[in-house]
Coordinates of C-alpha atoms in Angstrom, one line a residue:
Chain A
M15 CA -1.4 -2.1 -38.5
D16 CA -3.8 -0.8 -36.3
F17 CA -4.9 -2.6 -33.0
T18 CA -6.8 -2.2 -29.9
V19 CA -5.4 -3.4 -26.5
A20 CA -7.4 -3.7 -23.4
L21 CA -5.2 -3.4 -19.7
A22 CA -7.3 -5.4 -16.8
Q23 CA -6.8 -3.5 -13.8
I24 CA -7.8 -6.2 -12.0
K25 CA -7.3 -6.7 -8.0
P26 CA -6.2 -10.0 -7.1
K27 CA -6.6 -12.3 -4.1
L28 CA -3.5 -12.5 -2.1
G29 CA -2.5 -16.6 -2.9
C30 CA -5.5 -17.6 -4.3
L31 CA -4.2 -19.2 -7.6
D32 CA -7.9 -20.5 -8.4
D33 CA -9.7 -17.4 -7.5
N34 CA -7.6 -15.4 -9.8
M35 CA -7.2 -17.6 -12.9
A36 CA -11.0 -16.7 -12.8
L37 CA -10.6 -13.6 -12.8
A38 CA -8.0 -13.2 -15.9
E39 CA -10.2 -15.5 -17.4
A40 CA -13.2 -13.0 -17.0
A41 CA -11.2 -10.3 -18.1
I42 CA -9.8 -12.1 -21.2
E43 CA -13.2 -13.1 -22.6
K44 CA -14.6 -9.2 -21.7
G45 CA -11.5 -8.4 -24.3
I46 CA -12.6 -11.0 -26.9
A47 CA -15.9 -9.6 -26.5
A48 CA -14.8 -6.0 -26.5
G49 CA -12.9 -6.7 -30.1
A50 CA -9.7 -6.1 -28.0
D51 CA -6.4 -7.9 -29.9
L52 CA -4.0 -7.8 -26.8
V53 CA -5.1 -8.0 -23.3
V54 CA -2.4 -6.9 -20.3
F55 CA -2.5 -7.8 -17.1
P56 CA -0.5 -6.7 -13.8
E57 CA 2.8 -8.0 -11.9
L58 CA 1.9 -11.0 -10.0
A59 CA -1.7 -10.9 -11.4
L60 CA -2.1 -14.5 -11.4
T61 CA -1.2 -14.6 -7.5
G62 CA -1.0 -11.2 -5.8
Y63 CA 1.6 -9.1 -4.4
F64 CA 3.0 -10.1 -0.3
L65 CA 3.2 -13.1 -0.7
K66 CA 5.9 -13.8 1.4
D67 CA 6.2 -17.4 2.1
L68 CA 3.4 -18.1 -0.1
V69 CA 5.7 -17.8 -2.9
P70 CA 6.4 -21.5 -3.6
E71 CA 2.9 -22.5 -2.9
V72 CA 1.8 -20.3 -6.1
A73 CA 4.3 -20.8 -8.1
L74 CA 3.6 -22.4 -11.7
R75 CA 5.5 -24.4 -14.4
L76 CA 5.5 -23.3 -17.8
D77 CA 3.7 -26.7 -18.5
S78 CA 1.2 -26.4 -16.2
P79 CA -2.2 -26.7 -16.4
Q80 CA -3.2 -22.9 -16.1
M81 CA -0.6 -22.0 -19.0
D82 CA -2.0 -24.4 -21.3
K83 CA -5.4 -22.8 -20.6
L84 CA -3.9 -19.5 -21.1
K85 CA -2.1 -20.7 -24.3
K86 CA -5.6 -21.9 -25.4
L87 CA -7.1 -18.5 -25.0
S88 CA -4.2 -17.1 -27.0
E89 CA -5.8 -18.5 -29.7
R90 CA -8.1 -15.8 -29.7
I91 CA -6.5 -12.8 -28.3
S92 CA -2.6 -12.2 -27.2
I93 CA -2.1 -11.9 -23.9
A94 CA 0.7 -10.6 -21.4
I95 CA 0.0 -12.0 -17.7
G96 CA 2.6 -11.8 -14.5
F97 CA 2.9 -14.9 -12.1
V98 CA 5.2 -17.0 -9.9
E99 CA 7.3 -19.0 -12.0
V100 CA 9.1 -22.1 -10.5
S101 CA 11.9 -23.8 -12.7
A102 CA 12.9 -27.4 -13.2
D103 CA 15.7 -26.5 -10.1
F104 CA 13.2 -24.6 -8.0
R105 CA 14.0 -21.2 -8.0
F106 CA 10.8 -19.2 -8.0
F107 CA 11.0 -15.8 -10.5
N108 CA 8.7 -13.0 -10.3
S109 CA 7.5 -13.5 -14.0
A110 CA 5.6 -12.1 -17.1
V111 CA 4.6 -14.8 -19.6
Y112 CA 3.3 -13.1 -23.3
L113 CA 1.3 -16.0 -25.2
E114 CA -0.1 -15.8 -28.8
D115 CA -1.7 -17.9 -31.2
G116 CA -1.6 -20.7 -28.6
E117 CA 2.0 -20.6 -27.6
I118 CA 4.2 -18.8 -25.0
R119 CA 6.5 -16.1 -27.3
H120 CA 8.2 -15.2 -24.3
V121 CA 8.7 -15.4 -20.5
H122 CA 10.6 -12.4 -18.8
R123 CA 11.6 -12.6 -15.2
K124 CA 12.0 -9.9 -13.4
V125 CA 15.1 -8.6 -13.0
Y126 CA 15.0 -5.5 -10.4
L127 CA 14.0 -7.2 -7.6
P128 CA 13.5 -4.4 -4.8
T129 CA 14.2 -4.9 -1.1
Y130 CA 14.4 -0.8 -0.2
G131 CA 11.2 0.8 2.2
L132 CA 8.0 -1.8 1.8
F133 CA 9.4 -3.9 0.0
D134 CA 10.8 -7.9 -0.2
E135 CA 11.2 -9.0 -3.3
Q136 CA 14.8 -10.8 -3.3
R137 CA 14.1 -12.4 0.1
Y138 CA 11.7 -14.5 -1.7
M139 CA 12.6 -14.7 -5.5
A140 CA 15.4 -15.4 -8.0
R141 CA 16.4 -12.7 -10.4
G142 CA 15.8 -12.6 -13.6
E143 CA 19.0 -12.2 -15.9
R144 CA 18.0 -10.9 -19.2
F145 CA 15.9 -8.1 -21.1
R146 CA 14.9 -9.2 -24.6
A147 CA 12.9 -8.3 -27.1
F148 CA 10.6 -11.0 -29.3
D149 CA 8.6 -10.9 -32.0
T150 CA 4.6 -10.8 -32.1
R151 CA 1.4 -10.1 -34.3
F152 CA 2.0 -6.2 -33.2
G153 CA 5.9 -5.9 -34.1
R154 CA 8.5 -6.4 -31.8
I155 CA 7.4 -6.1 -27.8
G156 CA 9.5 -5.6 -24.8
M157 CA 8.2 -6.6 -21.4
L158 CA 9.2 -5.3 -17.8
I159 CA 8.3 -5.9 -14.4
C160 CA 7.5 -3.2 -12.1
E161 CA 10.8 -1.8 -10.8
D162 CA 12.9 -2.8 -14.2
M163 CA 11.5 0.1 -15.5
W164 CA 12.8 2.7 -12.8
H165 CA 16.2 1.6 -14.4
L166 CA 16.8 3.2 -17.8
S167 CA 19.3 0.5 -19.0
A168 CA 16.0 -1.7 -19.0
P169 CA 13.9 0.1 -21.5
Y170 CA 16.6 1.1 -23.0
I171 CA 18.3 -2.3 -24.0
L172 CA 14.9 -3.7 -25.1
A173 CA 14.6 -0.3 -27.4
M174 CA 17.8 -1.4 -28.8
D175 CA 16.9 -5.0 -29.0
G176 CA 14.6 -4.0 -31.9
A177 CA 11.4 -3.4 -29.2
M178 CA 8.5 -0.4 -30.3
T179 CA 6.3 -1.3 -28.2
L180 CA 7.3 -1.6 -24.2
I181 CA 4.3 -3.6 -21.6
C182 CA 5.1 -3.0 -18.1
L183 CA 3.3 -4.9 -15.7
S184 CA 3.1 -3.6 -12.7
S185 CA 1.5 -3.4 -8.7
S186 CA 2.9 -0.3 -7.3
P187 CA 1.6 0.5 -3.8
G188 CA 0.1 3.6 -3.4
R189 CA 2.0 6.2 -1.2
G190 CA 2.7 9.7 -0.7
V191 CA -0.6 11.4 0.1
T192 CA 0.6 15.4 -0.2
E193 CA -0.7 18.5 -1.1
S194 CA -0.9 17.9 -4.8
E195 CA -3.6 16.6 -6.7
G196 CA -2.7 12.8 -7.1
L197 CA -0.8 10.1 -5.1
G198 CA 3.5 10.5 -5.0
S199 CA 3.7 7.1 -7.1
A200 CA 1.3 7.4 -9.2
A201 CA 2.6 11.0 -10.4
A202 CA 6.2 9.4 -10.4
W203 CA 5.2 6.6 -12.5
Q204 CA 3.3 8.7 -15.2
K205 CA 6.3 10.8 -15.4
L206 CA 8.2 7.6 -16.0
T207 CA 6.1 6.2 -19.0
T208 CA 5.5 9.3 -20.8
T209 CA 9.3 9.6 -20.7
T210 CA 10.3 6.6 -21.6
A211 CA 8.2 6.6 -24.5
M212 CA 8.7 10.3 -25.5
F213 CA 12.8 9.2 -25.0
L214 CA 12.8 5.6 -26.9
N215 CA 10.1 6.6 -29.2
C216 CA 7.8 3.6 -27.9
R217 CA 4.3 2.7 -27.1
V218 CA 4.2 2.1 -23.6
F219 CA 1.0 0.2 -22.2
Y220 CA 1.3 0.4 -18.1
C221 CA -0.7 -1.9 -16.4
N222 CA -1.0 -1.8 -12.2
R223 CA -2.9 -4.1 -10.0
V224 CA -5.8 -2.4 -7.5
G225 CA -7.2 -3.4 -4.0
Y226 CA -5.4 -3.3 -0.6
E227 CA -2.9 -6.3 0.7
D228 CA -2.4 -5.8 4.5
G229 CA -3.2 -2.1 4.4
I230 CA -0.9 -1.1 1.6
N231 CA -3.6 0.3 -1.7
F232 CA -2.3 -0.4 -5.1
W233 CA -3.7 2.7 -7.2
G234 CA -4.0 1.4 -10.9
G235 CA -4.1 4.2 -12.7
S236 CA -2.7 1.8 -15.7
E237 CA -1.7 3.8 -19.1
A238 CA -1.4 3.6 -22.9
I239 CA 1.0 6.6 -24.1
A240 CA 2.0 6.6 -28.0
P241 CA 5.2 6.9 -28.8
S242 CA 5.1 10.3 -28.5
G243 CA 5.2 10.4 -24.9
E244 CA 1.4 11.6 -24.9
M245 CA -0.5 9.7 -22.5
T246 CA -4.1 8.2 -24.4
D247 CA -5.8 6.4 -21.7
R248 CA -6.1 5.9 -18.4
G249 CA -7.8 3.9 -15.8
A250 CA -9.4 4.7 -12.8
I251 CA -7.4 5.8 -9.8
L252 CA -7.4 3.0 -6.9
E253 CA -10.9 1.1 -8.4
E254 CA -11.0 -2.0 -10.4
D255 CA -10.9 -0.7 -14.5
F256 CA -11.0 -2.1 -17.9
V257 CA -9.2 0.2 -20.4
L258 CA -9.3 -0.2 -24.0
A259 CA -7.0 1.6 -25.7
K260 CA -7.1 2.0 -29.7
V261 CA -3.5 2.2 -30.4
D262 CA -2.8 3.8 -34.0
G263 CA -0.3 1.9 -35.8
G264 CA 0.9 4.7 -37.8
A265 CA 1.4 7.2 -35.4
L266 CA 5.2 5.1 -34.2
R267 CA 6.1 5.3 -37.9
R268 CA 5.4 8.8 -38.1
E269 CA 7.1 9.5 -34.4
R270 CA 10.4 7.4 -35.9
I271 CA 10.7 10.2 -38.6
F272 CA 9.4 13.4 -37.1
S273 CA 12.3 12.3 -34.0
P274 CA 14.8 9.7 -35.1
M275 CA 16.4 9.3 -31.9
M276 CA 16.3 5.3 -32.2
R277 CA 17.6 5.9 -35.5
D278 CA 20.4 8.0 -34.3
E279 CA 21.2 6.0 -31.2
N280 CA 25.0 5.0 -31.5
L281 CA 25.5 1.2 -29.9
A282 CA 28.9 0.9 -30.2
I283 CA 30.3 4.2 -28.3
T284 CA 27.3 2.9 -25.4
V285 CA 29.0 -1.0 -25.8
K286 CA 32.6 0.7 -25.8
E287 CA 31.9 3.3 -22.7
L288 CA 30.0 0.8 -20.2
K289 CA 32.9 -1.7 -21.1
R290 CA 35.3 0.7 -19.8
I291 CA 33.4 1.7 -17.1
D292 CA 33.4 -1.8 -16.1
R293 CA 36.7 -2.3 -16.5
E294 CA 37.4 0.9 -14.4
K295 CA 35.2 -0.2 -11.6
D296 CA 37.1 -3.5 -10.9
C297 CA 40.2 -1.8 -10.5
Chain B
M19 CA 5.5 22.8 6.6
G20 CA 4.0 21.2 3.5
G21 CA 4.6 18.3 3.6
L22 CA 2.1 17.4 6.5
T23 CA -0.7 19.3 4.2
V24 CA -2.8 16.3 2.9
N25 CA -4.9 15.9 -0.1
T26 CA -7.9 15.2 1.9
K27 CA -9.5 14.1 -0.9
L28 CA -7.2 11.7 -1.8
L29 CA -6.6 10.5 1.7
R30 CA -10.3 9.9 2.2
Q31 CA -11.0 7.9 -0.4
I32 CA -7.7 6.0 0.8
L33 CA -8.8 5.5 4.0
V34 CA -12.4 4.0 3.2
G35 CA -11.8 1.9 0.7
F36 CA -8.9 0.6 3.4
V37 CA -11.7 0.0 5.9
R38 CA -14.5 -1.6 3.2
D39 CA -11.8 -3.7 1.8
E40 CA -10.2 -5.2 4.9
V41 CA -13.9 -5.8 6.4
Y42 CA -15.2 -7.4 3.9
K43 CA -12.0 -9.5 3.2
V44 CA -12.6 -11.4 6.7
G45 CA -16.2 -12.2 5.6
V46 CA -17.8 -9.4 7.9
R47 CA -19.8 -6.3 6.9
K48 CA -19.5 -4.5 10.5
G49 CA -17.4 -2.5 12.2
V50 CA -16.9 -1.8 15.9
L51 CA -15.2 1.2 17.9
G52 CA -15.1 3.1 21.1
L53 CA -16.2 6.3 20.5
S54 CA -14.4 8.5 23.5
G55 CA -16.1 11.8 22.5
G56 CA -12.4 13.0 20.4
I57 CA -11.4 13.8 17.4
D58 CA -9.2 10.3 16.9
S59 CA -12.4 8.5 17.2
A60 CA -15.1 10.6 15.8
L61 CA -13.2 10.7 12.3
V62 CA -12.5 6.5 12.6
A63 CA -16.4 6.7 12.8
Y64 CA -16.9 9.1 9.8
I65 CA -14.6 6.7 8.0
A66 CA -16.1 3.7 8.8
A67 CA -20.2 4.9 7.9
E68 CA -18.4 6.0 4.9
A69 CA -17.5 2.6 4.2
L70 CA -19.6 0.2 5.1
G71 CA -23.2 1.9 5.9
P72 CA -24.2 4.2 9.1
E73 CA -26.4 1.0 9.4
N74 CA -23.1 -1.6 9.7
V75 CA -21.1 0.6 12.4
H76 CA -21.6 0.0 15.6
A77 CA -20.2 2.8 18.2
Y78 CA -20.0 2.3 22.3
C79 CA -18.7 5.3 24.9
M80 CA -17.3 4.0 27.6
P81 CA -17.6 6.5 30.3
Y82 CA -16.2 6.0 34.4
R83 CA -17.7 8.0 37.0
T84 CA -15.2 10.9 36.8
S85 CA -15.3 11.2 33.2
N86 CA -16.1 14.4 31.6
P87 CA -19.8 14.8 30.5
E88 CA -18.7 16.3 27.8
S89 CA -17.3 13.5 26.3
E90 CA -20.3 11.3 26.4
A91 CA -22.2 14.3 25.1
H92 CA -19.9 14.9 22.0
A93 CA -20.0 10.9 21.6
R94 CA -23.4 11.2 20.9
L95 CA -23.4 13.9 18.9
V96 CA -20.9 12.7 16.3
A97 CA -22.9 8.9 16.7
E98 CA -26.2 10.9 15.6
S99 CA -25.0 12.9 13.1
L100 CA -23.8 9.9 11.3
G101 CA -26.8 7.6 12.3
I102 CA -24.5 4.7 14.0
N103 CA -25.7 2.2 16.1
F104 CA -24.8 3.8 19.6
K105 CA -24.7 2.5 22.9
V106 CA -23.2 3.8 26.3
I107 CA -21.9 1.4 28.5
E108 CA -20.4 2.2 31.6
I109 CA -17.6 0.6 33.1
T110 CA -17.7 2.1 36.5
P111 CA -18.5 -1.0 38.7
M112 CA -15.9 -3.1 36.7
I113 CA -13.0 -0.6 37.1
D114 CA -14.1 0.3 40.8
A115 CA -14.6 -3.7 41.6
Y116 CA -10.9 -4.1 40.5
F117 CA -9.3 -1.7 42.4
T118 CA -10.8 -2.8 45.9
I119 CA -8.6 -5.0 45.7
T120 CA -5.3 -2.4 44.8
P121 CA -6.6 0.7 46.3
D122 CA -3.3 2.7 46.3
A123 CA -2.7 2.3 42.3
D124 CA -1.9 5.8 41.0
N125 CA -4.0 7.6 37.6
M126 CA -1.7 6.0 35.5
R127 CA -2.3 2.7 36.4
R128 CA -6.2 3.4 36.5
G129 CA -5.7 5.2 33.4
N130 CA -4.6 1.8 31.9
K131 CA -6.6 -0.2 33.2
M132 CA -9.6 1.4 32.1
A133 CA -8.1 1.7 28.5
R134 CA -7.8 -2.0 28.4
E135 CA -11.5 -2.8 30.2
R136 CA -12.9 -0.9 27.1
M137 CA -10.7 -2.7 24.5
T138 CA -12.0 -6.1 26.5
I139 CA -15.8 -4.7 25.9
L140 CA -15.1 -3.9 22.0
Y141 CA -13.7 -7.4 21.6
D142 CA -17.0 -8.8 23.5
H143 CA -19.0 -6.7 21.0
S144 CA -17.2 -7.4 18.3
A145 CA -18.1 -10.9 19.0
A146 CA -21.6 -10.1 19.4
V147 CA -22.5 -8.2 16.2
G148 CA -19.9 -9.7 14.4
G149 CA -17.8 -6.9 13.3
L150 CA -14.2 -5.9 13.0
V151 CA -12.5 -3.6 15.7
L152 CA -11.8 -0.3 14.6
G153 CA -8.4 1.1 15.7
T154 CA -8.5 4.9 16.7
S155 CA -4.4 5.8 17.3
N156 CA -2.9 8.0 14.9
K157 CA 0.4 8.4 14.2
T158 CA 1.6 10.7 16.4
E159 CA 0.2 8.7 19.2
L160 CA 1.8 5.6 18.1
L161 CA 5.2 7.2 17.8
L162 CA 5.0 8.5 21.0
G163 CA 3.9 6.2 22.6
Y164 CA 0.9 7.8 24.3
G165 CA -1.2 5.2 24.0
T166 CA -2.1 1.8 26.4
L167 CA -0.7 -1.3 24.8
H168 CA -3.7 -4.0 24.5
G169 CA -5.9 -1.0 25.2
D170 CA -6.6 1.5 23.3
M171 CA -4.0 0.4 21.0
A172 CA -5.5 -2.5 20.2
S173 CA -7.6 -3.4 17.3
A174 CA -8.0 -5.5 13.8
L175 CA -7.8 -2.6 11.5
N176 CA -6.3 1.1 11.6
P177 CA -7.7 3.4 9.2
I178 CA -6.0 6.4 10.8
G179 CA -2.5 4.6 11.8
D180 CA -0.5 6.6 9.7
I181 CA -1.7 10.0 9.5
Y182 CA -0.6 12.9 12.2
K183 CA -2.5 14.5 14.6
S184 CA -2.2 17.6 12.5
Q185 CA -3.7 16.0 9.3
V186 CA -6.4 13.7 11.7
W187 CA -7.6 17.2 12.3
A188 CA -7.5 18.7 8.5
L189 CA -9.0 15.1 7.3
S190 CA -12.1 15.9 10.2
E191 CA -12.7 19.2 8.8
A192 CA -13.2 17.9 5.6
M193 CA -15.2 14.7 6.5
G194 CA -17.5 17.0 8.5
V195 CA -16.5 16.6 12.4
P196 CA -18.8 18.5 14.3
S197 CA -16.6 21.6 14.8
E198 CA -16.9 21.2 18.8
V199 CA -15.2 17.6 18.7
I200 CA -12.6 18.9 16.3
E201 CA -12.2 22.3 18.1
K202 CA -11.7 21.0 22.2
K203 CA -8.7 20.7 23.5
P204 CA -7.2 16.4 22.7
S205 CA -7.8 14.7 26.2
A206 CA -7.8 11.1 27.1
D207 CA -10.1 12.2 30.1
L208 CA -8.2 10.4 32.7
W209 CA -9.2 13.0 35.1
A210 CA -10.8 16.4 35.4
G211 CA -9.0 19.2 33.7
Q212 CA -6.8 17.1 31.6
T213 CA -5.1 17.4 28.5
D214 CA -3.0 15.4 25.9
E215 CA -0.5 18.7 25.0
Q216 CA -0.2 19.4 29.4
E217 CA 0.9 16.3 29.7
L218 CA 3.2 15.9 27.3
G219 CA 5.1 19.0 27.5
F220 CA 4.4 20.0 24.2
T221 CA 2.0 20.5 21.7
Y222 CA 0.7 17.5 19.0
R223 CA 1.6 20.5 16.2
E224 CA 4.9 20.7 17.4
A225 CA 5.5 17.4 17.4
D226 CA 4.1 16.5 14.1
E227 CA 6.3 18.9 12.7
L228 CA 9.4 17.6 14.6
L229 CA 8.3 13.7 13.9
Y230 CA 7.2 14.6 10.3
R231 CA 11.3 15.6 9.8
M232 CA 12.4 12.5 11.3
V233 CA 10.5 9.9 10.7
D234 CA 9.3 9.9 7.6
Q235 CA 11.9 12.7 5.9
R236 CA 15.1 10.6 8.2
M237 CA 16.4 14.5 8.9
N238 CA 19.2 13.1 11.5
R239 CA 19.9 15.4 14.2
E240 CA 22.2 18.2 13.1
E241 CA 20.0 18.6 10.2
L242 CA 16.7 18.8 12.5
I243 CA 19.1 21.4 14.6
A244 CA 19.8 23.4 11.7
A245 CA 15.7 23.6 10.8
G246 CA 15.5 25.3 14.1
F247 CA 14.3 22.8 16.4
D248 CA 15.8 22.8 20.1
P249 CA 18.0 19.9 20.6
A250 CA 16.3 19.1 24.5
F251 CA 12.6 19.1 22.7
I252 CA 14.3 16.7 20.2
D253 CA 16.0 14.5 22.5
N254 CA 12.9 14.1 24.5
V255 CA 10.7 13.4 21.6
A256 CA 13.3 11.0 20.2
R257 CA 13.9 9.4 23.5
K258 CA 10.0 8.6 23.6
V259 CA 9.6 6.6 19.9
Q260 CA 12.3 5.1 21.2
G261 CA 11.4 4.3 24.5
S262 CA 7.6 3.1 23.2
H263 CA 8.7 1.0 20.4
F264 CA 7.9 -2.6 22.6
K265 CA 4.6 -1.0 22.0
R266 CA 4.5 -1.3 18.8
R267 CA 5.8 -4.5 17.9
L268 CA 4.4 -8.1 18.4
P269 CA 6.1 -9.5 21.6
I270 CA 9.1 -11.1 21.3
I271 CA 9.6 -15.3 20.6
A272 CA 12.0 -17.1 21.8
K273 CA 13.3 -18.8 18.8
V274 CA 14.4 -22.7 18.6
S275 CA 13.2 -24.0 15.8
N276 CA 13.7 -23.2 12.0
R277 CA 10.9 -21.3 11.4
T278 CA 9.6 -19.0 14.2
I279 CA 6.3 -17.3 13.9
D280 CA 7.0 -14.0 11.9
R281 CA 10.6 -13.9 12.0
D282 CA 10.7 -17.2 8.9
F283 CA 8.0 -18.2 8.8
R284 CA 6.0 -15.2 7.3
Y285 CA 2.7 -14.5 5.5
A286 CA 1.0 -11.3 5.0
R287 CA -2.3 -11.1 7.4
D288 CA -4.5 -11.2 4.1
W289 CA -3.1 -14.4 3.3
G290 CA -5.5 -15.9 1.4
K291 CA -8.0 -13.2 0.7

């Protein structure tokens, strides 16, 4: 099926749930007006990124009024959005929720919480424990949050779980200004999104935020990548943007006929060898 | 050395965006800075004028009676070429009044007092015009500790604190800072004929080459020696970086409660903005 995805490259306000909810609603309305079928937001779109001690204050339960509002909106357009989730036992997760037809279809809790360099996520958040693909009206989808995608196993697991579309919600800080054309972090991500799509014959929708938090910039550059690994649409660098990408449904089928890597992938060998490695590591 | 060469177009976009975003976030539209006549403050003025509009930038030149007249002339040149607000405020009366009580103070104490005097004036004017004080210390100076704590090192926002002096030169050229300002020898203008490089005992370019590898690339001593740096120079610079670290941190607070400011009471400065 052909469809249109909107990548809402917004600039959230740090710790201001209500303002960010309003930003999200405006982008959702814009997506509906533009005829988009799915709107994707960045990681922690409802809260901002460098939350530190604000984490518990901006966390939402899945039965919160904000989620109800998003559910209602998802009757008109499918939505993938990042927020801080609080569980019943008061663990806080860097989560992404996928809503469609008035329901929450899937919640992904970020597994790989970075703590190196300028990152400090694991100090404030609990770690997710699974990667699962799920069914949507666009076929099977897998969600990743930023650092998750840097771990080869994560998109691999989702692809083996049947995902043909990977959605990556991101808050990637810009760094590495050198003599080359783009930012170091942007160049690295662009390699990653295209390579992941090519290896797994999946579409990739990458949505990265913009704005500054305590002097750290988020570089934007959201992308839609075809299953061939070709970048088809890209948002502005370092500026707010709203990317509308037309997705050619047939391209995925053709790509998987042309290079049937996923068909030939041997899950049994992978599982066997990983089990062996795990066993031997224990020794 | 490749690593110090920067894409000035991208750097300019990030720094201009930074000033605009972080100033507006606070709820003001203006920036205030000291314009010394040197390259660092000139570059910050260029960045601020582009970010906020020249009419929203307030620059102050604050000479002491022994300051080189060329400094004021260059500050004026920068202000006029940008069309920003410019005012000269002499600090001679305040400084001289203070040192009548301690006339034996050496050059370092006098220089530090002048730097702090200037910063109190900038903060006073930031309140008067409703703007934020923009910092003008670059990464080389900050790492070497070549600045005065609560003096020129103070500010609300610093757009150039993560770029080395060599990169300041490159960006200044790209942004059109007058060549007189770019080409002259860096000087804190503490006394007649003083230059930073003479006082430090090495050039900024040499320091940048070393600091870039030491700080950014995290090369260890052996690797730095293998890369051709003199061990004495490495140790000298390393000592300066370590010895001045206190200047780059908040005052330390004695912990007694469960939640101590900045240690386990942690929020971004942009909290709620």
